[in-house]
Phi, psi and omega in degrees: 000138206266177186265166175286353164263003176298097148014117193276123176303137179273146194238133253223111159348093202333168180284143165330162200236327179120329171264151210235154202280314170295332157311268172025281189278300149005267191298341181287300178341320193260325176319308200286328184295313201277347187237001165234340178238345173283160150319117198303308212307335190278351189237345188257356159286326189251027187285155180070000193219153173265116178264127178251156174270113168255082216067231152246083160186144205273099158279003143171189199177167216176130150253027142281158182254295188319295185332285201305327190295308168314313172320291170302325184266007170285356199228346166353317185250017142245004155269166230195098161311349184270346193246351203275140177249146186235151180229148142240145194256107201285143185278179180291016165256023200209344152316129167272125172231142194264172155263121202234000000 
């Protein structure tokens, strides 16, 4: 237990994580784009499938998962994986629908 004349231990700054605060905001930007400002008709096309998001745009899509993840890392160095947002878009039996 340290004394009160004792030296306060210096605590040493988590490590970087690799996403940077412009990821981030990145990503929240495609979020809100992808459940608020795209086009329904344009998310309904892509039912049954994982979608990746890039900005405000669908830059490819699988109803493999795997697949699609092989695909995207082949484009790695012109997509930045820290901005990619992956979605899945469910088909109409896989919808929930509420009742109010």
């Amino acid at each position: 237990m340290p004394t009160p004349n004792s030296p306060t231990p210096t605590i040493a700054p988590p490590a970087p994580t690799g996403w940077s605060e412009a990821d981030l905001h990145a990503l929240v930007a495609s979020d809100f784009w992808y459940h608020t400002v795209a086009p329904r008709e344009l998310i309904l096309q892509y039912r049954g499938k994982h979608v990746a998001i890039f900005g405000e745009q669908i830059v490819d899509a699988d109803s493999d998962f795997d697949e699609l993840a092989r695909r995207l890392n082949t484009k790695s160095d012109a997509i930045p994986f820290n901005r990619l947002l992956l979605r899945y878009v469910p088909t109409d039996e896989e919808t929930v629908r509420f009742r109010y």
